[in-house]
mmCIF file of C-alpha atoms in Angstrom:
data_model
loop_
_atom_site.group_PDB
_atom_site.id
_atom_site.type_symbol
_atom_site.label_atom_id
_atom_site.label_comp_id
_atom_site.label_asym_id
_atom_site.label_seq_id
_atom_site.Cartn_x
_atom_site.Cartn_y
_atom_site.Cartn_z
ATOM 1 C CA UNK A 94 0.004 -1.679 -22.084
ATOM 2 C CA UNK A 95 2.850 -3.594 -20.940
ATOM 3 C CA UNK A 96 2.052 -7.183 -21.336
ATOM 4 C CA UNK A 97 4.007 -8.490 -17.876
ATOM 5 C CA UNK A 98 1.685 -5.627 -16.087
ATOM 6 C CA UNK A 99 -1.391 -6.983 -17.445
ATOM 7 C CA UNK A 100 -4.176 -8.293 -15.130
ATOM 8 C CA UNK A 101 -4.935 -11.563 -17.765
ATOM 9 C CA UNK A 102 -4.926 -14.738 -16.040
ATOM 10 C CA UNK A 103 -1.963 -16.697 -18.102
ATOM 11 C CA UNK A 104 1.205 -14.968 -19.208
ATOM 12 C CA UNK A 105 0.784 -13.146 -22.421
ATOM 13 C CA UNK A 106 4.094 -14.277 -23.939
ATOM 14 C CA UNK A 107 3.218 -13.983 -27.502
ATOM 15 C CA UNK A 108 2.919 -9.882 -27.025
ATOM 16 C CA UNK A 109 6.174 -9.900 -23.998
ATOM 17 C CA UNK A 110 9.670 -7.864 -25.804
ATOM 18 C CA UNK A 111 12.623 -7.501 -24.212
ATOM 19 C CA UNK A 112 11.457 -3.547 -24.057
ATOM 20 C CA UNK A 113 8.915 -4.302 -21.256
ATOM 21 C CA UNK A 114 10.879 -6.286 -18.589
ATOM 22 C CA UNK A 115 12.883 -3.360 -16.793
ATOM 23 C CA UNK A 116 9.556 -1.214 -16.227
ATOM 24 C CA UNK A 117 7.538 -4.244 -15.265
ATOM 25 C CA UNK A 118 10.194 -5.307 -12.753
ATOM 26 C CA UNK A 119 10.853 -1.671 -11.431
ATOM 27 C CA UNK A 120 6.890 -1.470 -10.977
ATOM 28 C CA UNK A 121 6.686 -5.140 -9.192
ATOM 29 C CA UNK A 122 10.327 -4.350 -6.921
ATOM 30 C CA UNK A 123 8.565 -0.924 -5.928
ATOM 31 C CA UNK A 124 4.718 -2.101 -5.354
ATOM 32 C CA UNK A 125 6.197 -5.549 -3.118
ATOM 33 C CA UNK A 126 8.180 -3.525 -1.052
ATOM 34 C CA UNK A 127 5.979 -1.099 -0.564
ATOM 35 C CA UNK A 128 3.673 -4.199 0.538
ATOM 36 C CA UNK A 129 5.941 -5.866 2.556
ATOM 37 C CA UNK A 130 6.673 -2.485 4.606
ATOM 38 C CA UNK A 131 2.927 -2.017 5.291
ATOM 39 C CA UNK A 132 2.949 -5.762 6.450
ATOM 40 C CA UNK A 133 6.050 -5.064 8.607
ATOM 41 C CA UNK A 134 4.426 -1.758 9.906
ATOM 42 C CA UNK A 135 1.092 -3.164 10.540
ATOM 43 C CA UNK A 136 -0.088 -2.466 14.342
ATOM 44 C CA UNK A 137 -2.772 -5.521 14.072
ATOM 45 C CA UNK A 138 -2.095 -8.376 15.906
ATOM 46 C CA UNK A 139 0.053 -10.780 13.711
ATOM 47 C CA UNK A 140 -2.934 -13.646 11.784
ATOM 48 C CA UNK A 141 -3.047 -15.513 8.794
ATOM 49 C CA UNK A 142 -5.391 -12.842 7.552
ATOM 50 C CA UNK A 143 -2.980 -9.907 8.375
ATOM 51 C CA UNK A 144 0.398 -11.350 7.206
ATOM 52 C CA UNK A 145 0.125 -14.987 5.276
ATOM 53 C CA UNK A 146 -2.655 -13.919 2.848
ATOM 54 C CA UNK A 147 -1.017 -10.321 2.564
ATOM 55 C CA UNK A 148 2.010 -12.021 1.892
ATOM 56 C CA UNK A 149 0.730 -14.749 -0.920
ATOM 57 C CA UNK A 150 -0.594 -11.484 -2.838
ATOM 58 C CA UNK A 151 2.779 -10.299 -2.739
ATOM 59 C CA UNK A 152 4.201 -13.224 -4.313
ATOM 60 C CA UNK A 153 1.728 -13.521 -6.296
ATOM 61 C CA UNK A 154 2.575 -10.589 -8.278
ATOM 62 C CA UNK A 155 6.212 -10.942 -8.113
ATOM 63 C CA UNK A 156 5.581 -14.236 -9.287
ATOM 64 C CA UNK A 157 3.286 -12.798 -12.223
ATOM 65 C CA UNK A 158 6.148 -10.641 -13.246
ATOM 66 C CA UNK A 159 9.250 -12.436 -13.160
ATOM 67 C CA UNK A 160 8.026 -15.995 -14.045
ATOM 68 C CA UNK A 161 7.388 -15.120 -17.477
ATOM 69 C CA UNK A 162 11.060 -13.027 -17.699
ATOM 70 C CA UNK A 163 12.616 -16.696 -15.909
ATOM 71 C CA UNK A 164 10.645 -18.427 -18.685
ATOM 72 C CA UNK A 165 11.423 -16.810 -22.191
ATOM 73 C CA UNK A 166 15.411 -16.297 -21.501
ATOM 74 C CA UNK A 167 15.461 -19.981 -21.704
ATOM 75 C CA UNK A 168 13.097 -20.719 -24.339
ATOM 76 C CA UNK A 169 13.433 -17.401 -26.862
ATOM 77 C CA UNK A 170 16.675 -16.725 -25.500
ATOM 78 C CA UNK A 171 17.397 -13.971 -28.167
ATOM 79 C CA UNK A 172 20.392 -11.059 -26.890
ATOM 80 C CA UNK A 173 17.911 -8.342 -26.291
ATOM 81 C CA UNK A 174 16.206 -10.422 -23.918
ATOM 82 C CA UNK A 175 18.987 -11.688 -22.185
ATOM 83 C CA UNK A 176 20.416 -8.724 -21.345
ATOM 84 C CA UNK A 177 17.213 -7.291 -20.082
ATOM 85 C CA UNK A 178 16.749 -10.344 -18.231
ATOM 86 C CA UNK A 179 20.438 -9.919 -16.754
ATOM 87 C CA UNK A 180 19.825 -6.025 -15.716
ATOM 88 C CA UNK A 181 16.680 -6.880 -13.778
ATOM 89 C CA UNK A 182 17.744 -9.629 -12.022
ATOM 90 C CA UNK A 183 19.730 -8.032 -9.313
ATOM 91 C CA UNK A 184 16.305 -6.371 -8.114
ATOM 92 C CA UNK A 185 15.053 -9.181 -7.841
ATOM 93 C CA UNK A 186 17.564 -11.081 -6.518
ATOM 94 C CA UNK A 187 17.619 -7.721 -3.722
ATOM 95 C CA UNK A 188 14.000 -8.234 -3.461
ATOM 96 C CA UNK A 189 14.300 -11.679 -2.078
ATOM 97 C CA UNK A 190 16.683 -11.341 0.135
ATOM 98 C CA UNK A 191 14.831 -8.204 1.584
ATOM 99 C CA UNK A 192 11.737 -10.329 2.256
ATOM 100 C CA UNK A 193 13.831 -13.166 3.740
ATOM 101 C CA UNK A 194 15.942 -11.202 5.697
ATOM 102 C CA UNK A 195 13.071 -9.218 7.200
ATOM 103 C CA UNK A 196 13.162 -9.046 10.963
ATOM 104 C CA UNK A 197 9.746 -8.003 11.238
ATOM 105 C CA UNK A 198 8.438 -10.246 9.493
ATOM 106 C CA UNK A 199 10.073 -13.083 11.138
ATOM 107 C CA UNK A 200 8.919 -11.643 14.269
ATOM 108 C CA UNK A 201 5.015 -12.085 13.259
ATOM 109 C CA UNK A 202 5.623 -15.178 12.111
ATOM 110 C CA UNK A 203 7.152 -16.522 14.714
ATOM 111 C CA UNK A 204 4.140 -14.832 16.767
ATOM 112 C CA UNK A 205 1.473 -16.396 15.076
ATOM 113 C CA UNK A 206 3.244 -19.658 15.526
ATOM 114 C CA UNK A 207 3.239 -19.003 19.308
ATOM 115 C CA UNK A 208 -0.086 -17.317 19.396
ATOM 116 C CA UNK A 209 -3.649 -18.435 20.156
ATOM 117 C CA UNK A 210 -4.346 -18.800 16.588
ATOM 118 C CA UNK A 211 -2.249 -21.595 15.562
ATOM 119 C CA UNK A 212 -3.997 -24.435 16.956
ATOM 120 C CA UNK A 213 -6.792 -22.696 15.085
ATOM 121 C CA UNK A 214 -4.799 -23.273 11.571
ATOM 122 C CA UNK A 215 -5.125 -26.657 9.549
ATOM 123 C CA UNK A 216 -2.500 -28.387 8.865
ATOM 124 C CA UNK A 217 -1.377 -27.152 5.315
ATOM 125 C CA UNK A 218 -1.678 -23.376 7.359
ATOM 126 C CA UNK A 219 0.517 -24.965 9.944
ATOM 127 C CA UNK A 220 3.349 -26.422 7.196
ATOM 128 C CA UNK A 221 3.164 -22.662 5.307
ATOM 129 C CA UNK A 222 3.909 -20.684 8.883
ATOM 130 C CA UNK A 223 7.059 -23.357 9.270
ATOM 131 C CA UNK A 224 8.195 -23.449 6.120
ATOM 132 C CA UNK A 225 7.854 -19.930 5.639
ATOM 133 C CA UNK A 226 10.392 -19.227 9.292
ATOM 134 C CA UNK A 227 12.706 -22.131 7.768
ATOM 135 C CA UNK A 228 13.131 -20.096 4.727
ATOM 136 C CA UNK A 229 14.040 -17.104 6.401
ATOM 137 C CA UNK A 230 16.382 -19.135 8.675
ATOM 138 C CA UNK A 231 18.150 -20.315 5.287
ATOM 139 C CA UNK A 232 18.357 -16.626 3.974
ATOM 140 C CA UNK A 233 20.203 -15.545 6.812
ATOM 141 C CA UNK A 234 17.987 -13.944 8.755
ATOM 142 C CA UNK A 235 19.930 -14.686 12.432
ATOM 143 C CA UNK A 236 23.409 -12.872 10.513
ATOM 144 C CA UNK A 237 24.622 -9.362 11.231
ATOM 145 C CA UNK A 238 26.880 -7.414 10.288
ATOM 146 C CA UNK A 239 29.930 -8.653 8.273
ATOM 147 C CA UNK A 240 27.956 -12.205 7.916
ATOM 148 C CA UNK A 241 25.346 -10.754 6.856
ATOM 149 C CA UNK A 242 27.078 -8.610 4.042
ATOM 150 C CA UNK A 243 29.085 -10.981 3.030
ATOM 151 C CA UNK A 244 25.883 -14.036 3.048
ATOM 152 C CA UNK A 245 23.916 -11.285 0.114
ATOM 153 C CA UNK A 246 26.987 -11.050 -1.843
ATOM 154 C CA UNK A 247 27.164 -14.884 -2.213
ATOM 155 C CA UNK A 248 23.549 -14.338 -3.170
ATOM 156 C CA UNK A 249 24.223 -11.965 -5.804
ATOM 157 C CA UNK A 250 27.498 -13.921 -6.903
ATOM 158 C CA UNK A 251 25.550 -17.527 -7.461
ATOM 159 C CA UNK A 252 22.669 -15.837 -9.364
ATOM 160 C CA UNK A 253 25.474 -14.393 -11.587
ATOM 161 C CA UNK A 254 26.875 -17.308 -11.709
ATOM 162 C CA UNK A 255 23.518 -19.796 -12.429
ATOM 163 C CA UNK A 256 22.948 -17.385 -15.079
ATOM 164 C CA UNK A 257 26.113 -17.576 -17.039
ATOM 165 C CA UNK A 258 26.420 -21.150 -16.452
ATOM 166 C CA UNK A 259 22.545 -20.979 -18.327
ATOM 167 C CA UNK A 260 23.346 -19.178 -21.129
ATOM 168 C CA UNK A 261 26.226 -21.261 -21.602
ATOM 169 C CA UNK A 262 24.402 -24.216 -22.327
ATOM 170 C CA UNK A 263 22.220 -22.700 -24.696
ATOM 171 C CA UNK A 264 24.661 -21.353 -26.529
ATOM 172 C CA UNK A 265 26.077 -24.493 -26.974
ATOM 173 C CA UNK A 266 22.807 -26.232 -27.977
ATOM 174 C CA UNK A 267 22.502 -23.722 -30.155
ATOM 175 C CA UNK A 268 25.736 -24.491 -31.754
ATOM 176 C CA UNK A 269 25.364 -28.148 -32.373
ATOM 177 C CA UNK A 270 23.928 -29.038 -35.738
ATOM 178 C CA UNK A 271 24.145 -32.020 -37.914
ATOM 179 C CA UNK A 272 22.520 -32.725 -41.579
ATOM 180 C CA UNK A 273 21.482 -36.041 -42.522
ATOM 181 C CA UNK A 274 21.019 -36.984 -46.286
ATOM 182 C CA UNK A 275 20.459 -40.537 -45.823
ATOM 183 C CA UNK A 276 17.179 -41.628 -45.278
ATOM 184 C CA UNK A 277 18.830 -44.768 -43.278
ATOM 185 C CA UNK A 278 20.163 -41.847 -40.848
ATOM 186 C CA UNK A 279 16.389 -41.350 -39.511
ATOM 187 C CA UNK A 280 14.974 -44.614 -39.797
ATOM 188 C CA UNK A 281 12.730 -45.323 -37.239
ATOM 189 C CA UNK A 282 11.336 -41.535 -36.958
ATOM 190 C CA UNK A 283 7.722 -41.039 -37.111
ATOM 191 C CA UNK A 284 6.774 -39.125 -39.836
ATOM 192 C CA UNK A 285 6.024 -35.793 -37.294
ATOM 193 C CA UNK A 286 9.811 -36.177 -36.468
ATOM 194 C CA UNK A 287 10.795 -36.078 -39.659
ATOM 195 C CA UNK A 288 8.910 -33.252 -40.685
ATOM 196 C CA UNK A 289 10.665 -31.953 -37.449
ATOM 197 C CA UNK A 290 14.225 -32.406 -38.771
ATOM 198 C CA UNK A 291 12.915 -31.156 -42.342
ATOM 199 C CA UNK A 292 11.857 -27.890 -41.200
ATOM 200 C CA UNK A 293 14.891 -27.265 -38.896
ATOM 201 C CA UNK A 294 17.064 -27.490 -42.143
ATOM 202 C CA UNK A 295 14.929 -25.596 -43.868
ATOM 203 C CA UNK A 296 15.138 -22.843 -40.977
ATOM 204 C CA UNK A 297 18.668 -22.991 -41.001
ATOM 205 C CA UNK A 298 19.361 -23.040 -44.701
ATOM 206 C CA UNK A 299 16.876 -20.959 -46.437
ATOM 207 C CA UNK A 300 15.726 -20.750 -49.315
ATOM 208 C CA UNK A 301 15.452 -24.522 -48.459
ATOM 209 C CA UNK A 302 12.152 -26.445 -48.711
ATOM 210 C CA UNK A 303 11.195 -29.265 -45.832
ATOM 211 C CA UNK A 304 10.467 -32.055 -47.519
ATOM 212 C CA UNK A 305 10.156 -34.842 -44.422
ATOM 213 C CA UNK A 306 10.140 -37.811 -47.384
ATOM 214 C CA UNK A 307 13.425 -37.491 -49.163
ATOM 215 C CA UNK A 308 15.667 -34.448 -47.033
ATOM 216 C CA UNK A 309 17.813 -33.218 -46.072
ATOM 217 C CA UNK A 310 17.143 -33.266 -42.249
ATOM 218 C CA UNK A 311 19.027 -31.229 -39.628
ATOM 219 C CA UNK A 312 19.527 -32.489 -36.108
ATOM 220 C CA UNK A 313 19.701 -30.593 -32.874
ATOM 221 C CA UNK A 314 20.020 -30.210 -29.357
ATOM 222 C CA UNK A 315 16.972 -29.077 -29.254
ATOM 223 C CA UNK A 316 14.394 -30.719 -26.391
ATOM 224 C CA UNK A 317 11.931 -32.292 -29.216
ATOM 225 C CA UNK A 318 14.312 -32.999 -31.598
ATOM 226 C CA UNK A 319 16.811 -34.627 -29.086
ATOM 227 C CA UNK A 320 13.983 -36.521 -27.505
ATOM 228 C CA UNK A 321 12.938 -38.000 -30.595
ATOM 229 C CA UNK A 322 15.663 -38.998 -32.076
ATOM 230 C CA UNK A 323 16.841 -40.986 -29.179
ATOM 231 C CA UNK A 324 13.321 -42.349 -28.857
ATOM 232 C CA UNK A 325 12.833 -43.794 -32.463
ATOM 233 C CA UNK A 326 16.063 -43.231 -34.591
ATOM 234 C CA UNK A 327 17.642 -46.733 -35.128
ATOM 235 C CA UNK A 328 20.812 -45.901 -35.946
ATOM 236 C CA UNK A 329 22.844 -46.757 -32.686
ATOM 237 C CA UNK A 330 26.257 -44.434 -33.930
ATOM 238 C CA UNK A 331 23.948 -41.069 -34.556
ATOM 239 C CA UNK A 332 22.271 -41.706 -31.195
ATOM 240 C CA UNK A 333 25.028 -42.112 -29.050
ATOM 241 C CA UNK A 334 26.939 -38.983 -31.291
ATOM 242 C CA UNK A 335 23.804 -37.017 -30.463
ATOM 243 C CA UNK A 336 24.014 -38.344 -26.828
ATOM 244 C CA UNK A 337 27.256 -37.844 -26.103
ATOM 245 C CA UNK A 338 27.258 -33.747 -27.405
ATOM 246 C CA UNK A 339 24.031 -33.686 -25.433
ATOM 247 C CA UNK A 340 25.729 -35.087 -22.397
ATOM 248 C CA UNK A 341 28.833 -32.727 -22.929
ATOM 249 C CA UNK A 342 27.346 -29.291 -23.843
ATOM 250 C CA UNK A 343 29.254 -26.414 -22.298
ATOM 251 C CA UNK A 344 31.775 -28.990 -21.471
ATOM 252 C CA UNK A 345 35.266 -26.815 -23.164
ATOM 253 C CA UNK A 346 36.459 -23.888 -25.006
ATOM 254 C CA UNK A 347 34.924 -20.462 -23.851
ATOM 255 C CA UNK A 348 31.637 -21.811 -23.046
ATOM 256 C CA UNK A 349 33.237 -24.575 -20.699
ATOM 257 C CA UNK A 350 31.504 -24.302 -17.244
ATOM 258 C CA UNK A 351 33.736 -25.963 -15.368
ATOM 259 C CA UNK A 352 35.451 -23.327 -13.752
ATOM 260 C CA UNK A 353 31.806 -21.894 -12.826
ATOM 261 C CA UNK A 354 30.893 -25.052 -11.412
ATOM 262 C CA UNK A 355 34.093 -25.187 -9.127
ATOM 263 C CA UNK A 356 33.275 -21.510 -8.122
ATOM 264 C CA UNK A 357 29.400 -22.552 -7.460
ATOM 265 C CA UNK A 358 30.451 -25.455 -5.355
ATOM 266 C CA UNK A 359 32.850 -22.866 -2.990
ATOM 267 C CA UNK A 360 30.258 -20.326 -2.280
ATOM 268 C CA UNK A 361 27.833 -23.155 -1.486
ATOM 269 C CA UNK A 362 30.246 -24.251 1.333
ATOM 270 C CA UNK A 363 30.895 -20.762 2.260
ATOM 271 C CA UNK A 364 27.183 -20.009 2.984
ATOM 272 C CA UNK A 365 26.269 -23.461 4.390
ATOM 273 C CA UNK A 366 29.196 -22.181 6.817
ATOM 274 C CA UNK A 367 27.728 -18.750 7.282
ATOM 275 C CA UNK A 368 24.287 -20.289 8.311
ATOM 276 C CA UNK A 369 25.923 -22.913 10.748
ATOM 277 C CA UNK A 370 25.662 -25.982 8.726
ATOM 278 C CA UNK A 371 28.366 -28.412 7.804
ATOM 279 C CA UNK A 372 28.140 -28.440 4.086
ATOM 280 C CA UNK A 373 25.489 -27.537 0.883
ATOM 281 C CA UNK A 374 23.863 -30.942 1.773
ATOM 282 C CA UNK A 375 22.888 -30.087 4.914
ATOM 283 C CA UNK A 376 20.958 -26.725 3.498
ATOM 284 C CA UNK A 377 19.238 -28.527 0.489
ATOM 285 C CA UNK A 378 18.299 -31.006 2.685
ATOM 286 C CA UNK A 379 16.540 -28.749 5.421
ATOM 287 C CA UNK A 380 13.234 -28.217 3.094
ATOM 288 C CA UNK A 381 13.147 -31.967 2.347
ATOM 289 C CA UNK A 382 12.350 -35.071 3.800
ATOM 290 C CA UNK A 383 15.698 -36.993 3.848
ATOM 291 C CA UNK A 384 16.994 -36.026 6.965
ATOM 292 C CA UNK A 385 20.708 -36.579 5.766
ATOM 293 C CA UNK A 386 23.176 -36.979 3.161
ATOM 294 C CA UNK A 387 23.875 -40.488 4.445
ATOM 295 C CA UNK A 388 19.881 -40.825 3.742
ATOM 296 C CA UNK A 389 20.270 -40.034 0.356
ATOM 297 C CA UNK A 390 23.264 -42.063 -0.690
ATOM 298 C CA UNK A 391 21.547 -44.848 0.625
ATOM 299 C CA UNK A 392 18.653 -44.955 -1.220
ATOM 300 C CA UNK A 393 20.862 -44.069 -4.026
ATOM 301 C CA UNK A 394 23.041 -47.056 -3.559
ATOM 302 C CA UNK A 395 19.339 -49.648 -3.592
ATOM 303 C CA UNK A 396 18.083 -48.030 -6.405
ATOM 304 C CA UNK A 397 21.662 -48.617 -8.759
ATOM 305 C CA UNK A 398 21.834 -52.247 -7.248
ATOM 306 C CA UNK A 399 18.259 -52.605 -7.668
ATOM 307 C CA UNK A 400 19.110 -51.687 -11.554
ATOM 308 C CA UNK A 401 21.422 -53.699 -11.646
ATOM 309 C CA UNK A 402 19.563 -57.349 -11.003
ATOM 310 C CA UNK A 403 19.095 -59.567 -14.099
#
């Protein structure tokens, strides 16, 4: 059975291959929308039980499905996987807009908002049935038309984009390696650390033995090893070298995401301007409680002069 399909309670990741993503996301695309069009088509008056409930199930399962894809690119990000992960995600990319772009189910939501049954709702019902219309607001659900084409190919542009820009940076964490002989050059390390930095070595230079005592260690850009190092190591010159390739991964040569950055930035202003707002902030902002930009860089300002005071 295909692990991603299964009806187990927590992701079985250690049995998920690259193999099973495209069925399990063709099977999830095809049951949602099939789900979504009986919620569209439903003659019942619009409820919490009719759409909201019918709706979390619906999530639920694309949620079940993809989550686990989302989580092992990053984590086991191995070439198989990533281009499985890279095939599927245009469905699903599709797949959200679809939902957030549905008229008629804007329509019952903005029924039951209007409707006898909403002062009947608590209040985390209340803030599900708002957020829930502000979402579809945000994925462009008032465009037609040109707008509207041109708002899903921004979609389908970024998520390119926010994937490459991934990969990039873990191919360049991936890249970054540095031996240590000295036992002054991890100083400081707990002995788990060390045995951390003995078996990477040994990984990456078999038929090497760890041996966490006496070395050789390898460091990394990877999360434990990085987070370690900078926590204990007390050599000052490795941790700022290990800081400052941390800091500047995917930073130049073919794996610089600069220019993806720059081309991120422009189709952020280009939808804010589709959806009638002034700029990106002004979107991310909508689903949060600063109210403004001007909010933000205020607080931002008292918390670095805050730092700051002796």
């Amino acid at each position: 059975m295909n692990p991603l399909l299964s009806d187990s309670a927590l992701p079985r990741y250690d049995e998920i291959r690259p193999e099973h993503v495209a069925e399990a996301v063709d099977r999830m695309v095809e049951a949602v929308e099939a789900g979504l069009a009986a919620i569209e088509s439903d003659p019942r008056p619009a409820s919490w039980a009719t759409v909201i409930e019918e709706l979390n199930t619906l999530e639920d399962w694309f949620t079940k499905v993809w989550s686990p894809v989302s989580h092992l690119n990053v984590v086991r990000n191995e070439p198989a996987l990533r281009e499985a992960y890279q095939a599927a995600q245009p469905k699903v990319v599709a797949l959200g807009l679809k939902i957030g772009q549905s008229a008629a189910l804007y329509a019952k939501l903005v029924s039951i908002q209007g409707g006898a049954e909403w002062q009947k709702l608590d209040a985390g019902q209340k803030r599900s049935i708002e957020q829930r219309i502000l979402s579809a607001k945000l994925s462009g659900i008032a465009l037609a038309g040109e707008k509207k084409e041109r708002f899903n190919k921004i979609a389908e542009e970024r998520s390119q984009l926010a994937t490459k820009f991934t990969d990039n940076v873990l191919d360049a964490t991936k890249e970054f390696k540095l031996p240590l002989a000295d036992k002054a050059d991890v100083e400081g390390l707990t002995d788990s650390a060390k045995e951390m930095l003995a078996h990477s070595y040994a990984r990456q230079n078999p038929p090497a033995k760890a041996d966490p005592v006496n070395g050789p260690w390898l460091l990394t850009l990877d999360a434990p090893v990085y987070t370690a190092f900078m926590q204990f190591a007390k050599s000052r010159a490795l941790r700022e070298k290990l800081y400052r390739a941390f800091v500047s991964r995917a930073s130049s040569g073919e794996k610089d995401n600069t220019p993806l950055i720059e081309r991120i930035l422009a189709l952020r202003q280009e939808k804010a301007g589709l959806l009638g707002y002034a700029n990106y902030a002004e979107v991310s902002l909508a689903t949060k409680m600063a109210k403004s930009a001007e909010e933000v860089s205020a607080l931002s300002e008292e918390l670095r002069l805050a730092a700051l005071e002796p």
